[in-house]
Structure formats: C-alpha cells, structure tokens
Short mmCIF file of C-alpha atoms in Angstrom, two decimals:
data_model
loop_
_atom_site.label_atom_id
_atom_site.label_comp_id
_atom_site.label_asym_id
_atom_site.label_seq_id
_atom_site.Cartn_x
_atom_site.Cartn_y
_atom_site.Cartn_z
CA MET A 177 -24.27 13.52 -18.08
CA THR A 178 -24.40 17.20 -19.12
CA SER A 179 -24.42 18.44 -22.71
CA LEU A 180 -21.77 20.73 -24.15
CA THR A 181 -22.36 24.46 -23.76
CA ALA A 182 -21.36 26.93 -26.48
CA LYS A 183 -18.39 27.89 -24.28
CA ASP A 184 -17.34 24.21 -23.99
CA LYS A 185 -17.43 23.82 -27.76
CA ASP A 186 -15.40 27.00 -28.34
CA THR A 187 -12.83 25.91 -25.77
CA VAL A 188 -12.54 22.44 -27.33
CA LYS A 189 -12.22 23.80 -30.87
CA ALA A 190 -9.60 26.38 -29.89
CA PHE A 191 -7.56 23.87 -27.90
CA TRP A 192 -7.86 21.27 -30.66
CA ALA A 193 -6.48 23.77 -33.21
CA LYS A 194 -3.44 24.11 -30.97
CA ILE A 195 -2.85 20.42 -30.38
CA SER A 196 -3.85 18.86 -33.70
CA PRO A 197 -0.32 19.01 -35.20
CA LYS A 198 0.70 16.61 -32.40
CA ALA A 199 -2.46 14.48 -32.57
CA ALA A 200 -0.78 11.26 -33.76
CA ALA A 201 1.92 11.46 -31.06
CA ILE A 202 -0.71 12.18 -28.42
CA GLY A 203 -2.72 9.16 -29.56
CA GLU A 204 0.36 6.92 -29.49
CA ASP A 205 1.31 8.02 -25.97
CA ALA A 206 -2.27 7.78 -24.64
CA LEU A 207 -2.78 4.30 -26.06
CA SER A 208 0.65 3.13 -24.83
CA ARG A 209 -0.13 4.41 -21.39
CA MET A 210 -3.58 2.81 -21.30
CA LEU A 211 -2.16 -0.63 -22.14
CA VAL A 212 0.49 -0.32 -19.40
CA VAL A 213 -1.52 1.41 -16.66
CA TYR A 214 -4.79 -0.50 -17.23
CA PRO A 215 -3.61 -3.91 -18.41
CA GLN A 216 -7.14 -5.27 -18.70
CA THR A 217 -7.47 -3.17 -21.88
CA LYS A 218 -4.86 -5.37 -23.56
CA THR A 219 -7.56 -8.01 -23.98
CA TYR A 220 -8.87 -6.10 -27.00
CA PHE A 221 -5.55 -6.29 -28.82
CA SER A 222 -4.58 -9.94 -28.58
CA HIS A 223 -4.17 -9.91 -32.35
CA TRP A 224 -1.21 -7.50 -32.14
CA LYS A 225 2.31 -8.89 -32.07
CA ASP A 226 3.69 -6.09 -29.94
CA LEU A 227 1.76 -4.18 -27.27
CA SER A 228 4.71 -2.29 -25.82
CA PRO A 229 4.74 1.52 -25.66
CA GLY A 230 5.66 3.03 -29.03
CA SER A 231 5.42 -0.22 -31.00
CA ALA A 232 4.26 -0.13 -34.62
CA PRO A 233 0.67 -1.32 -34.05
CA VAL A 234 0.28 1.01 -31.05
CA LYS A 235 1.61 3.95 -33.07
CA LYS A 236 -0.69 3.24 -35.99
CA HIS A 237 -3.74 2.71 -33.84
CA GLY A 238 -3.07 5.79 -31.69
CA ALA A 239 -3.17 7.86 -34.89
CA THR A 240 -6.41 6.13 -35.95
CA VAL A 241 -8.06 6.92 -32.62
CA MET A 242 -7.04 10.58 -32.76
CA GLY A 243 -8.38 10.73 -36.33
CA GLY A 244 -11.71 9.75 -34.80
CA VAL A 245 -11.37 12.48 -32.17
CA ALA A 246 -10.59 15.03 -34.90
CA ASP A 247 -13.73 13.92 -36.71
CA ALA A 248 -15.69 14.35 -33.49
CA VAL A 249 -14.38 17.92 -33.05
CA ALA A 250 -15.58 18.72 -36.58
CA LYS A 251 -18.98 17.22 -35.78
CA ILE A 252 -19.20 18.64 -32.27
CA ASP A 253 -22.64 20.12 -32.88
CA ASN A 254 -24.19 16.70 -33.41
CA LEU A 255 -21.97 13.93 -32.16
CA THR A 256 -24.66 11.23 -32.11
CA ALA A 257 -25.45 11.65 -35.81
CA GLY A 258 -21.86 12.37 -36.80
CA LEU A 259 -20.37 9.30 -35.10
CA LEU A 260 -23.09 6.82 -36.12
CA ASN A 261 -20.77 4.67 -38.23
CA LEU A 262 -18.10 4.59 -35.55
CA SER A 263 -20.73 3.64 -33.01
CA GLU A 264 -21.86 0.70 -35.14
CA LEU A 265 -18.25 -0.37 -35.54
CA HIS A 266 -17.61 -0.33 -31.79
CA ALA A 267 -20.98 -1.92 -30.96
CA PHE A 268 -21.18 -4.75 -33.46
CA THR A 269 -17.66 -5.45 -34.67
CA LEU A 270 -15.24 -4.38 -31.94
CA ARG A 271 -17.65 -4.85 -29.02
CA VAL A 272 -15.57 -2.73 -26.66
CA ASP A 273 -17.11 -2.43 -23.21
CA PRO A 274 -18.01 1.29 -22.97
CA ALA A 275 -16.34 1.55 -19.54
CA ASN A 276 -13.08 1.52 -21.45
CA PHE A 277 -13.90 4.77 -23.26
CA LYS A 278 -13.56 6.52 -19.92
CA ILE A 279 -10.20 4.89 -19.31
CA LEU A 280 -8.81 5.95 -22.69
CA ALA A 281 -10.21 9.46 -22.20
CA HIS A 282 -8.37 9.77 -18.88
CA ASN A 283 -5.11 8.72 -20.51
CA ILE A 284 -5.61 11.26 -23.31
CA LEU A 285 -6.07 13.97 -20.66
CA VAL A 286 -2.88 12.89 -18.85
CA VAL A 287 -0.92 13.11 -22.12
CA LEU A 288 -2.41 16.54 -22.83
CA ALA A 289 -1.23 17.66 -19.37
CA ILE A 290 2.28 16.38 -20.13
CA THR A 291 2.46 17.85 -23.64
CA PHE A 292 0.77 21.21 -23.02
CA PRO A 293 1.39 21.96 -19.32
CA SER A 294 0.60 25.66 -19.50
CA ASP A 295 -2.34 25.40 -21.93
CA PHE A 296 -4.11 22.51 -20.19
CA SER A 297 -5.67 24.72 -17.53
CA PRO A 298 -8.53 23.53 -15.28
CA GLU A 299 -10.99 25.31 -17.61
CA VAL A 300 -9.65 23.50 -20.69
CA HIS A 301 -9.51 20.25 -18.70
CA VAL A 302 -13.21 20.36 -17.81
CA ALA A 303 -14.23 21.20 -21.39
CA MET A 304 -12.11 18.36 -22.81
CA ASP A 305 -13.35 15.93 -20.16
CA LYS A 306 -16.97 16.79 -21.00
CA PHE A 307 -16.23 16.54 -24.74
CA LEU A 308 -14.58 13.11 -24.48
CA ALA A 309 -17.48 11.94 -22.28
CA ALA A 310 -19.91 13.15 -24.97
CA VAL A 311 -17.90 11.30 -27.63
CA ALA A 312 -18.03 8.14 -25.49
CA LEU A 313 -21.79 8.53 -25.18
CA ALA A 314 -22.17 8.93 -28.96
CA LEU A 315 -19.99 5.84 -29.48
CA SER A 316 -22.23 3.86 -27.10
CA GLU A 317 -25.38 4.87 -28.98
CA LYS A 318 -25.75 1.72 -31.08
CA TYR A 319 -24.85 -0.79 -28.38
CA ARG A 320 -28.38 -1.75 -27.38
CA MET B 78 -1.35 -7.50 1.69
CA VAL B 79 -0.29 -5.35 -1.22
CA LYS B 80 2.92 -6.47 -2.90
CA TRP B 81 5.12 -3.74 -4.34
CA THR B 82 7.93 -4.42 -6.76
CA ASP B 83 11.24 -2.66 -6.18
CA PHE B 84 10.50 -0.52 -9.22
CA GLU B 85 7.09 0.51 -7.85
CA CYS B 86 8.50 1.39 -4.42
CA ALA B 87 11.35 3.37 -5.89
CA THR B 88 9.07 5.15 -8.38
CA ILE B 89 6.61 6.32 -5.72
CA GLN B 90 9.39 7.60 -3.47
CA ASP B 91 10.97 9.29 -6.47
CA ILE B 92 7.79 11.00 -7.66
CA PHE B 93 6.99 12.34 -4.20
CA SER B 94 10.53 13.58 -3.72
CA LYS B 95 10.34 15.49 -7.00
CA ILE B 96 6.95 17.20 -6.80
CA ASP B 97 6.39 20.49 -5.00
CA TYR B 98 3.78 19.71 -2.32
CA ASP B 99 2.78 23.34 -1.95
CA VAL B 100 1.91 23.49 -5.65
CA VAL B 101 0.58 20.00 -6.33
CA GLY B 102 -1.77 19.68 -3.36
CA PRO B 103 -3.65 22.94 -3.97
CA ALA B 104 -3.58 22.42 -7.77
CA ALA B 105 -5.09 18.92 -7.53
CA LEU B 106 -7.85 19.95 -5.16
CA SER B 107 -8.79 23.10 -7.09
CA ARG B 108 -8.76 21.16 -10.37
CA CYS B 109 -11.10 18.58 -8.81
CA LEU B 110 -13.52 21.30 -7.67
CA ILE B 111 -13.47 22.84 -11.17
CA VAL B 112 -13.60 19.70 -13.32
CA TYR B 113 -16.09 17.87 -11.08
CA PRO B 114 -18.10 20.73 -9.58
CA TRP B 115 -20.39 18.46 -7.55
CA THR B 116 -17.40 17.78 -5.28
CA GLN B 117 -17.90 21.33 -4.00
CA ARG B 118 -20.71 19.94 -1.85
CA TYR B 119 -18.13 19.02 0.78
CA PHE B 120 -16.69 22.50 1.02
CA GLY B 121 -19.65 24.68 1.92
CA GLY B 122 -17.58 26.65 4.44
CA PHE B 123 -14.87 27.58 1.96
CA GLY B 124 -16.49 30.76 0.66
CA ASN B 125 -16.37 31.74 -3.01
CA LEU B 126 -16.23 28.69 -5.31
CA TYR B 127 -18.38 30.14 -8.09
CA LYS B 128 -15.79 30.38 -10.84
CA ALA B 129 -12.58 28.61 -11.74
CA ALA B 130 -10.54 31.75 -10.99
CA ALA B 131 -12.16 32.06 -7.55
CA ILE B 132 -11.41 28.43 -6.74
CA THR B 133 -7.77 28.68 -7.88
CA SER B 134 -7.19 31.76 -5.74
CA ASN B 135 -9.22 30.60 -2.72
CA PRO B 136 -6.87 30.42 0.30
CA LYS B 137 -8.99 27.77 2.08
CA VAL B 138 -8.80 25.50 -0.97
CA ALA B 139 -5.04 25.99 -1.11
CA ALA B 140 -4.65 25.25 2.60
CA HIS B 141 -6.78 22.15 2.34
CA GLY B 142 -4.88 20.96 -0.73
CA LYS B 143 -1.77 20.93 1.44
CA VAL B 144 -3.61 18.93 4.12
CA VAL B 145 -4.60 16.31 1.52
CA ILE B 146 -1.11 15.89 0.15
CA ALA B 147 0.33 15.68 3.67
CA GLY B 148 -2.12 12.80 4.19
CA LEU B 149 -0.80 11.15 1.02
CA GLU B 150 2.73 11.45 2.30
CA LYS B 151 1.74 9.22 5.24
CA ALA B 152 0.93 6.50 2.72
CA VAL B 153 4.21 7.10 0.86
CA LYS B 154 6.10 6.62 4.15
CA ASN B 155 4.12 3.48 5.08
CA MET B 156 3.68 1.70 1.77
CA ASP B 157 3.87 -1.71 3.45
CA ASP B 158 0.64 -1.16 5.32
CA ILE B 159 -1.39 1.72 3.94
CA LYS B 160 -4.60 0.04 5.09
CA THR B 161 -3.69 0.28 8.79
CA THR B 162 -2.07 3.71 8.38
CA TYR B 163 -5.34 5.04 6.94
CA LYS B 164 -7.76 3.40 9.39
CA ASP B 165 -8.55 6.61 11.27
CA LEU B 166 -8.63 8.69 8.06
CA SER B 167 -11.13 6.22 6.62
CA VAL B 168 -13.37 6.49 9.68
CA LEU B 169 -13.08 10.30 9.49
CA HIS B 170 -14.15 10.43 5.82
CA SER B 171 -16.96 7.95 6.37
CA GLU B 172 -18.50 9.03 9.66
CA LYS B 173 -17.60 12.66 10.15
CA LEU B 174 -17.06 14.09 6.64
CA GLN B 175 -19.49 11.66 4.97
CA VAL B 176 -17.75 11.79 1.61
CA ASP B 177 -19.08 9.52 -1.15
CA PRO B 178 -16.03 7.31 -1.74
CA ASP B 179 -16.46 7.51 -5.53
CA ASN B 180 -15.13 11.05 -5.14
CA PHE B 181 -11.72 9.67 -4.09
CA ASN B 182 -11.21 8.46 -7.67
CA LEU B 183 -12.07 11.89 -9.05
CA LEU B 184 -9.44 13.56 -6.86
CA ALA B 185 -6.97 10.78 -7.70
CA ASP B 186 -7.47 11.42 -11.44
CA CYS B 187 -6.91 15.16 -10.96
CA LEU B 188 -3.78 14.49 -8.91
CA THR B 189 -2.47 12.29 -11.74
CA VAL B 190 -3.10 15.05 -14.29
CA VAL B 191 -1.31 17.64 -12.09
CA VAL B 192 1.69 15.37 -11.40
CA ALA B 193 1.90 14.56 -15.12
CA GLY B 194 1.90 18.27 -15.93
CA GLN B 195 4.67 18.92 -13.40
CA MET B 196 6.89 16.01 -14.41
CA GLY B 197 6.35 16.08 -18.19
CA ALA B 198 7.98 13.26 -20.11
CA ALA B 199 9.63 12.02 -16.88
CA PHE B 200 6.17 10.67 -16.01
CA THR B 201 6.70 7.57 -18.14
CA PRO B 202 3.98 4.96 -18.79
CA GLU B 203 5.66 2.60 -16.32
CA GLY B 204 5.93 5.31 -13.67
CA HIS B 205 2.32 6.27 -14.37
CA ALA B 206 1.29 2.63 -13.80
CA ALA B 207 3.07 2.55 -10.44
CA PHE B 208 1.45 5.84 -9.46
CA GLN B 209 -1.97 4.56 -10.51
CA LYS B 210 -1.49 1.39 -8.41
CA PHE B 211 -0.43 3.49 -5.43
CA LEU B 212 -3.53 5.70 -5.73
CA ALA B 213 -5.76 2.63 -6.13
CA VAL B 214 -4.40 1.24 -2.84
CA VAL B 215 -4.86 4.63 -1.15
CA VAL B 216 -8.47 4.86 -2.35
CA ALA B 217 -9.22 1.26 -1.31
CA SER B 218 -7.76 1.94 2.15
CA LEU B 219 -9.87 5.07 2.52
CA ARG B 220 -12.96 3.05 1.57
CA LYS B 221 -12.15 0.27 4.00
CA GLN B 222 -13.96 1.55 7.08
CA TYR B 223 -17.15 2.57 5.28
CA ASN B 224 -20.20 0.50 6.16
#
C-alpha cells in the first residue's frame, strides 16, 4: 500500500522505545490470541506439543517474533533489504501464506491496545498498522 | 444457522454489558476514519475530517458512532438469528449507502481494538475469539443482501 512517512517512522520508533521492555510478553499474548481466535493458523505449528495460551513453545516463539519486529524497527529505513534473510526463511522454509501476516499484525495491535491503553492512540495505531503492513510486505519479498 | 456455545453467548452479553456505548461507538468509528482514511468517502457530509484531532472531536462522527453501536446491540439481543434481524440494515448499506462490504471488517477490527483497550486483561483470548466470531456473523449478515 503506502510507504512510511518520516512522521510514521518517528512515531513507530518512539512507541517502540516505550513498549520494548514488554516485547516478549506482547509477543506471547499476540501469538496465543492468534492461535485461539484464528484457529486456522494452528496448522503451522503442528510440531508443537502444546498450543494453548502461555505454553512454553508459544512463549518462546512469541519472543522470537518480537525479536524480528525489533530488528525491523532498527531497519525501518530499508525494510526490504534489512529483512531479506527473514523473507527467505518465510518463503522457502516456513512457507507461511502471507495472508497470515495480517492476522498476526492485528493481534499484535489488540495486545498493544490492552497493554498501553492511553498510549495506543489512533495516531499511533495508524503508524503501527502501516509499519506492520510494510514488514509483511518485506517478508513477502522472496516468495515469488 | 449459527451455533453459539453457552460460553460464547454469555461472553458476548457480558462484553456488551460492560462497555460504555457512548465511548466505544464514537471511539471505534473515529479510529476507523483515522486508521483507514479511505473510509471517509462515506461521510462527505460530516464536515472537518482532515486531521485525527478533528475526527475525534467531530460531533457528527460521535453521533454516528452511537448509531452504529445501537445497531450492534440489535444483534446482541437477537443472537439466534442475526441474519434476519439485519436484513433491512443489509439492504440499506447495499442499496442506499452503497458501502463496500470490505469496510465492515475494517470497522470490526477497530471496534475490537477499542473494546480491548477498555477491558484490558479481562479481554481474554477466549473472550476475544467469541467476540471475533460474533463480529464475523454480523459482517456476513450485513453482506447478505448485496448483489
């Protein structure tokens, strides 16, 4: 869709600075929610023993995902180049249908609303939504 | 026919009894107009929608937000047959308002974010799932009369 403006990037970086201490918990909650609210996403994790909210694999993977988001914030000025390796991983190894990136992004936003009710204003919401969409686009880069 | 579990029924009634309609309706609509600005196309007569602050303080947006949530309450009160309850609303959105039905999902997502913000941790993953299912049925019912 649209590319990130300078204002978007500033908003994302400032908000990320605020939320990054809770990044792992946010990732765990977002992933837990995604698996419960959109059960079709469970198909990617059939190798996990326990898919319930807050389980060990969900906790670990939530932290991994948010590590990727942190990386994306650091590379916000060139997401396509910065996320090349992650894109190859998702395209060739994981083969996640890119429609699911949108689903996970929505769940991250819901968790941000729960965790930071006064900071997650409409202005921050739109910047974060655009940012996560841009990350999804960069992750889809190597698919075909 | 949509089948609701006891948990889902109870959760939806519970969520709607807890949220402040006068806050949530306007907040969801204004958030939708800010986060997805192309949705403003349906609100040409609402005056100043140029900036987020203008949208949040716009009295017509606030009033209409309350109309939307009152419409949702109809579905909450008739969960056993939302499709029939929404027949006229669906015709209205299709023929008179001519709203692209993909927009219903955008507003639904914003409503979820606002409800989550209001309820905090009480908006559990299981409750969230029930709410998502409810909104999916609402959106499908609103789409029903489009042709």
